[in-house]
Amino acid sequence: MNLILDYYNYWIVVFLMMTGFYIVISANNLVKKVVGLNIFQTSVFMMYISMGKVAGGTAPIVVDDNTLYSNPLPHVLILTAIVVGVATTAVGLSLIIRIKRAYGTVEENEFEHEDDAI
Amino acid sequence: MNFLDIISSLLLFAGTFFAFSGAVGLFRFPDFFTRVHAASLTDSIAAILMIAGLLLQTSFDLNTAKLIFILVFLLITSPTASHALAKSARHGGLLLFTEKPTKQGGTNQDD
Amino acid sequence: MLEQNLAALPIILPLIAAPLAIILGRTMPIWILATLVSGCASIISLQLLDTVLTTGVISYAVGGWQAPWGIELRIDTANAFVLVAVTAISTLVLLFSKDSIVKEIDCSKHALFYTAHLLCLAGLSGILITGDAFNLFVFLEISSLATYTLVSLARDKRCLTAAFRYLVMGTIGATFILIGVGLLYMKTGTLNMLDLATRIDLYDSSRTINTGLAFIIVGVSIKLALFPLHMWLPPAYTHAPSAVTAFLASTATKVAVYVMVRFIFTIFGASYVFHSMGMETILMLFAIIAIFKCSYTAAMQKNVKSTLAYSSVAQIGYMVLGISLVNVTGLMSGLLHIFNHALMKGALFMAVGAVFYRLGSADISAFKGLGKRMPLTMAAFTLAGLSIIGVPLTVGFISKWYLVTAALEQSHWFIAAAVLGGSLLAVVYIGRILEAAYFQEPDEANVAKISEAPLSMLIPMWILVIANIYFGIDTSFTTEAAQHAAELLFQNGQVMEVKP
Amino acid sequence: MIEWIDLILLGMLALTALRVIFLKDLFAVVMLFGIYSFLSALVFIVLDAVDVAFTEAAVGAGISTVLMLGTLALTGRTEKENTHSKLLPILVVSVTGAALIYGTLDMPPFGNPDNPIHQHVAPRYIEDSPKEVGLPNMVTSVLASYRGFDTLGETVVVFSAAIGVLALLGIRREEDNNTPESGFKEHRVLQIVAKITIPLVILFALYVQFHGDFGPGGGFQAGVIAAAAFILYGLVFGLAKSMAVISPMFLRYMAASGVLLYAGVGLFSMMQGGNFLDYNLLASDPVAGQHYGILIIELGVGITVFAVMLTIFYAFASQTERSNIQ
């Protein structure tokens, strides 16, 4: 029982990560791949934030001296990582738009076929 | 539990009820326009009731002001959003579920 | 002021030059700025290597905050050595690209090309210099984003799909590294590499740390294109503009190899990774498969760029093989090969770029008869090709020599044999191209437009070729640096102390 | 109580993510991603990461979703039948997942204050940063000062994204009147409401920008919000009008100057004889110096993020208009 209470959060987050990861590697449509990538990354962020939580703590903004604060460091890291994520998403989506214009499709097997034909 | 708390929880409860019924409507209603109607319920009355309930929980400080701002903002934007949705749908040729498609086009389908 | 901040400058200079380039707006001034900055960075990194060799490790606290609270930049011999290669190649590629990109990238995008190049350089230098595991991830992403952009700049539409595949694989790799670093952080509470090293020792057998190691190794393996996670690399290198390929092939994957070395030796410690986890067998296996499988595939390609791209994957196999031998000579041969391979592949891809500049194609059929028509370019190609094969008096021979020595030290006869077998395959794939260049007549249609490449391309190409031969004969500089770096890395992880 | 809310939210996240796998309608997939993002923002709030939640809501549910929708408008909204074998992905995911679950077994328990990450490094941030840096919001202190180099890197990542998008798509400025007006041309109500709300949104962005020292917020969130205001303007009044207000070229300069502002603070502190980004030297009093430093670099971040987000929107939107003409 203790095991479950200690780790339930991480287990669900692992499940979410793997769902995202599965979408990335199994999807044939490029937009869906990018969605999967985002779900994967967002779930990793949740893992980081989960470890920063202190039971009974509050957000790390000073209220008074005797408050228990959650750990601010994971928050900082994830703020950075979110930004990195959106930057990657923007570039990925731009590539998709260009691929659509060049190949007329955003389905991986279709343009792979065309690439092989060239 | 004092008087304010009771009022506040009543308001919150009512808000939850409307939010829930809005969600049910979103799934159960027959066409796009009625669904927009159901969805706008959550933005308007449910939001008003909930924020009112929360207002009673504050001690009339900065948080109160923030909540009021949120409420005002919601009251401006959410009806506009519903309006824009419905109008675009109508311009796009979506018909009410009671109407029949005519020769000029129009469709009952929504997704 | 400069003296004190020297360690940070290789990152800061290109980092500031990139936005400046956007403000400048015109291509020519941007090119001058980029080349100057990159040149300064290479001079600074030479200076840093010198300092590190004479006075020892440089530690620089960014923002004045001491590690582990702030971010530390930490330069020892290993990263200074790779940094010299990266910044030098970057400068030469910039010189080379001025004419090269005219044929391969739309005019309106030249300014963006140089900006992205600068960003990529900043990212790579950041990865090399930083002493903080999360900061490494941030710089990894800067260089990756710039790389995706660079690859997608070519006119051939296939570069788009190649760049997208690269983006997806690269992001998965980076996310794996992020997960791995997260697990380490969770267990140790720190992100500073040295601090991590001391604190990981406390939790050596923990399952969380084991998983962290696995994720980091897999993530980095994607980034460095270790077989079988290399599938993104050949299309990206084949379809990217030649100048970009020349830069990436000789720097990006090499920096990833460095990251692997850094994580294995400095952070986790060799004894944990290899003795407790048995990683060496896995790495060795994949490295040997990479050498044979990819050398073989390289020999099957119609496109010379594609041949060289597969050859790169095979060469990465040699580096990983060196690491997996777990002795100083092996690691040294790996580091040496990072440097030497940068010289060879830079020269080779520049030569292909020059051919592309004249003929608009990099197919083997385009190389027919070039031995007479573009003698200087093909001579450069030949010499660099001999270096890839590992002919004595070239740098390729030196790194393979140490690799074989390392294998024999461990009495792994079969590895020594594998290295020689790989060289034979290299003879095949380089030989095919040389055969076309020297013993076949050019196609009628091409005769008219073939002439020697412009000087701006020949000069950087020949600088690299001469370096190939110079460092093949006078090996004292490279071997001493690599030896020193390898010894230091083996000592690391055991002696570090962190102030409370 | 908190645990239960956490659990319910995580459950909803799991359902959303699973649904994405099986849906073929990409529009719905993207909307579900928006929901996923919002739900994860709620999880972040439950776990006390208010700054992160703010960012996730603005970026994941806001900007990312808008960009994805913009892409869908160009690429079509249904996914075709996937003929690839599902076996390999399932195998890879199972192995990876199993490795992670194995890794969780030695993890420090969730929420326990004795965990190593709460004992090492972080206590200094919690105990000393209000004195050393002088800000109540520790996240801002760590972000902008202790790990300011990361944040510089982050700003550069955003800048690189703009370079990437510009290189890939470019921004086409249609001066002539051939450009079809935005689809909302007839929406009088929308236009009026937009006129009322846009100033409020910009005001809010400024509040977030300068209040980040005391509460959740900071340059990044502010930049995104301010960009959202202009994106709304562009959507309602048409791209051409929006570009007349802020031209793409000006945005390029803005994006570059934000990074330069940030790096300039670092260079200045170097000139004062300190290390790169050492704000202590910006004023005679270290704490005041920290204050100035953080204020300026946050401004730099805000400017760059605003400019880049709007640039990306311009690039995407001008693609849509272009395909409308064809």
Coordinates of C-alpha atoms in Angstrom, one line a residue, chain D residues 80-294:
Chain D
K80 CA -5.3 8.3 -43.6
E81 CA -5.4 4.6 -42.7
N82 CA -2.1 3.6 -41.2
T83 CA -0.7 0.5 -42.8
H84 CA 2.4 0.2 -40.7
S85 CA 2.7 -2.7 -38.4
K86 CA 1.9 -1.8 -34.8
L87 CA 4.1 -4.5 -33.4
L88 CA 7.4 -2.7 -33.4
P89 CA 6.2 0.5 -31.8
I90 CA 4.3 -1.5 -29.1
L91 CA 7.4 -3.5 -28.4
V92 CA 9.6 -0.4 -28.2
V93 CA 7.2 1.4 -25.9
S94 CA 6.7 -1.6 -23.6
V95 CA 10.4 -2.0 -23.2
T96 CA 10.9 1.7 -22.5
G97 CA 8.0 1.8 -20.2
A98 CA 9.2 -1.3 -18.3
A99 CA 12.6 0.3 -17.9
L100 CA 11.0 3.4 -16.4
I101 CA 8.8 1.5 -14.1
Y102 CA 11.8 -0.5 -12.9
G103 CA 13.5 2.9 -12.4
T104 CA 10.7 4.2 -10.3
L105 CA 11.1 1.4 -7.7
D106 CA 14.1 3.0 -6.1
M107 CA 12.8 6.5 -6.4
P108 CA 12.5 8.7 -3.4
P109 CA 8.8 8.7 -2.3
F110 CA 6.5 11.3 -3.8
G111 CA 6.2 14.4 -1.7
N112 CA 8.5 13.4 1.1
P113 CA 10.4 16.4 2.4
D114 CA 13.5 14.2 3.2
N115 CA 14.1 13.5 -0.5
P116 CA 17.6 14.3 -1.7
I117 CA 16.4 17.0 -4.0
H118 CA 14.9 18.9 -1.1
Q119 CA 18.1 18.4 1.0
H120 CA 20.8 19.3 -1.5
V121 CA 21.2 22.5 -3.5
A122 CA 17.5 23.6 -3.2
P123 CA 17.6 24.7 0.5
R124 CA 20.0 27.5 -0.5
Y125 CA 17.5 28.8 -3.0
I126 CA 14.7 28.6 -0.5
E127 CA 16.5 30.0 2.5
D128 CA 19.0 32.5 1.0
S129 CA 17.6 33.7 -2.2
P130 CA 15.2 36.2 -0.6
K131 CA 18.3 37.7 1.0
E132 CA 20.9 37.2 -1.8
V133 CA 18.6 38.2 -4.7
G134 CA 15.9 39.9 -2.8
L135 CA 12.9 38.6 -4.6
P136 CA 9.9 36.8 -3.0
N137 CA 9.4 34.6 -6.0
M138 CA 12.1 32.0 -5.8
V139 CA 11.4 30.6 -9.2
T140 CA 12.2 34.0 -10.7
S141 CA 15.4 34.3 -8.6
V142 CA 16.7 30.9 -9.7
L143 CA 15.5 31.3 -13.3
A144 CA 17.0 34.7 -13.8
S145 CA 20.0 34.8 -11.5
Y146 CA 21.3 31.4 -10.2
R147 CA 20.6 29.7 -13.5
G148 CA 20.5 32.8 -15.7
F149 CA 22.7 31.1 -18.2
D150 CA 20.0 28.5 -18.9
T151 CA 17.5 31.2 -19.4
L152 CA 19.8 33.0 -21.9
G153 CA 20.0 29.6 -23.7
E154 CA 16.2 29.4 -23.6
T155 CA 15.9 32.8 -25.1
V156 CA 18.3 31.8 -27.8
V157 CA 16.3 28.6 -28.5
V158 CA 13.2 30.8 -29.1
F159 CA 15.3 33.0 -31.3
S160 CA 16.5 29.9 -33.2
A161 CA 12.9 28.9 -33.7
A162 CA 12.2 32.2 -35.4
I163 CA 15.2 31.7 -37.6
G164 CA 14.0 28.3 -38.5
V165 CA 10.4 29.3 -39.3
L166 CA 11.6 32.3 -41.3
A167 CA 13.9 30.1 -43.3
L168 CA 11.3 27.5 -43.9
L169 CA 8.2 29.6 -44.5
G170 CA 9.2 33.2 -44.7
I171 CA 6.6 36.0 -44.4
R172 CA 4.8 37.1 -47.4
R173 CA 3.5 40.6 -47.2
E174 CA 0.7 41.1 -49.6
E175 CA 0.5 44.8 -50.2
D176 CA -2.1 44.7 -52.9
N177 CA -5.8 44.2 -52.1
N178 CA -5.9 40.7 -53.6
T179 CA -5.5 39.2 -50.2
P180 CA -8.8 37.9 -49.1
E181 CA -9.9 39.6 -45.9
S182 CA -10.0 37.6 -42.8
G183 CA -13.0 35.3 -42.4
F184 CA -14.2 37.5 -39.6
K185 CA -14.8 40.5 -41.7
E186 CA -18.5 40.5 -41.2
H187 CA -18.2 40.0 -37.5
R188 CA -19.1 43.4 -36.1
V189 CA -19.5 42.1 -32.6
L190 CA -16.2 40.3 -32.6
Q191 CA -14.4 43.4 -33.8
I192 CA -15.9 45.6 -31.1
V193 CA -15.2 43.1 -28.4
A194 CA -11.7 42.6 -29.7
K195 CA -11.1 46.4 -29.6
I196 CA -12.2 46.4 -25.9
T197 CA -10.2 43.4 -24.9
I198 CA -6.9 43.9 -26.7
P199 CA -5.7 46.8 -24.6
L200 CA -6.7 44.9 -21.5
V201 CA -4.7 41.9 -22.6
I202 CA -1.7 44.1 -23.3
L203 CA -2.0 45.7 -19.9
F204 CA -2.2 42.3 -18.3
A205 CA 0.9 41.3 -20.2
L206 CA 2.8 44.3 -18.8
Y207 CA 1.5 43.4 -15.3
V208 CA 2.8 39.8 -15.8
Q209 CA 6.1 41.1 -17.1
F210 CA 6.9 43.4 -14.2
H211 CA 5.1 41.5 -11.4
G212 CA 7.1 38.3 -12.1
D213 CA 9.4 39.1 -9.2
F214 CA 6.6 38.9 -6.7
G215 CA 4.1 36.4 -8.1
P216 CA 3.9 33.9 -10.9
G217 CA 4.9 35.4 -14.2
G218 CA 7.9 36.9 -16.0
G219 CA 9.2 37.7 -19.3
F220 CA 8.3 34.5 -21.0
Q221 CA 4.6 34.4 -20.1
A222 CA 4.3 38.2 -20.7
G223 CA 5.7 37.8 -24.1
V224 CA 3.3 35.1 -25.0
I225 CA 0.3 37.0 -23.7
A226 CA 1.2 40.2 -25.5
A227 CA 1.7 38.2 -28.7
A228 CA -1.7 36.7 -28.1
A229 CA -3.2 40.1 -28.1
F230 CA -1.7 40.9 -31.5
I231 CA -2.6 37.5 -32.8
L232 CA -6.2 38.2 -31.9
Y233 CA -6.0 41.5 -33.7
G234 CA -4.6 39.8 -36.8
L235 CA -7.3 37.2 -36.7
V236 CA -10.2 39.6 -36.4
F237 CA -9.0 42.5 -38.6
G238 CA -6.9 40.6 -41.1
L239 CA -3.2 40.0 -41.4
A240 CA -2.5 43.0 -43.6
K241 CA -3.8 45.4 -40.9
S242 CA -1.9 43.6 -38.2
M243 CA 1.3 43.8 -40.3
A244 CA 0.7 47.5 -40.7
V245 CA 0.7 47.9 -36.9
I246 CA 3.9 45.8 -36.4
S247 CA 5.8 45.0 -39.5
P248 CA 7.6 41.6 -39.8
M249 CA 10.9 43.4 -40.3
F250 CA 10.5 45.3 -37.1
L251 CA 9.7 42.0 -35.3
R252 CA 13.0 40.6 -36.5
Y253 CA 14.9 43.5 -35.0
M254 CA 12.9 43.1 -31.8
A255 CA 13.7 39.4 -31.6
A256 CA 17.3 40.1 -32.0
S257 CA 17.4 43.1 -29.7
G258 CA 15.8 41.0 -26.9
V259 CA 18.7 38.5 -27.0
L260 CA 21.2 41.3 -27.3
L261 CA 19.7 43.0 -24.3
Y262 CA 20.1 39.9 -22.2
A263 CA 23.6 39.1 -23.4
G264 CA 24.4 42.8 -23.0
V265 CA 23.8 42.6 -19.3
G266 CA 26.3 39.8 -19.2
L267 CA 28.8 41.7 -21.2
F268 CA 28.3 44.8 -19.0
S269 CA 29.0 42.7 -15.9
M270 CA 32.1 41.4 -17.5
M271 CA 33.3 44.9 -18.1
Q272 CA 32.7 45.7 -14.5
G273 CA 35.2 43.0 -13.7
G274 CA 32.9 40.2 -12.8
N275 CA 31.8 37.0 -14.5
F276 CA 29.3 36.8 -17.3
L277 CA 25.8 37.6 -16.0
D278 CA 27.0 38.6 -12.5
Y279 CA 24.3 41.1 -11.6
N280 CA 25.9 41.9 -8.2
L281 CA 28.1 44.4 -10.1
L282 CA 25.4 46.3 -11.8
A283 CA 24.9 48.6 -8.8
S284 CA 26.9 49.5 -5.8
D285 CA 24.6 47.3 -3.6
P286 CA 24.6 43.6 -4.7
V287 CA 20.9 43.1 -4.0
A288 CA 20.0 46.2 -6.0
G289 CA 22.2 45.0 -8.7
Q290 CA 20.4 41.7 -8.8
H291 CA 17.2 43.6 -9.0
Y292 CA 18.3 45.7 -12.0
G293 CA 19.8 42.7 -13.7
I294 CA 16.7 40.6 -13.4

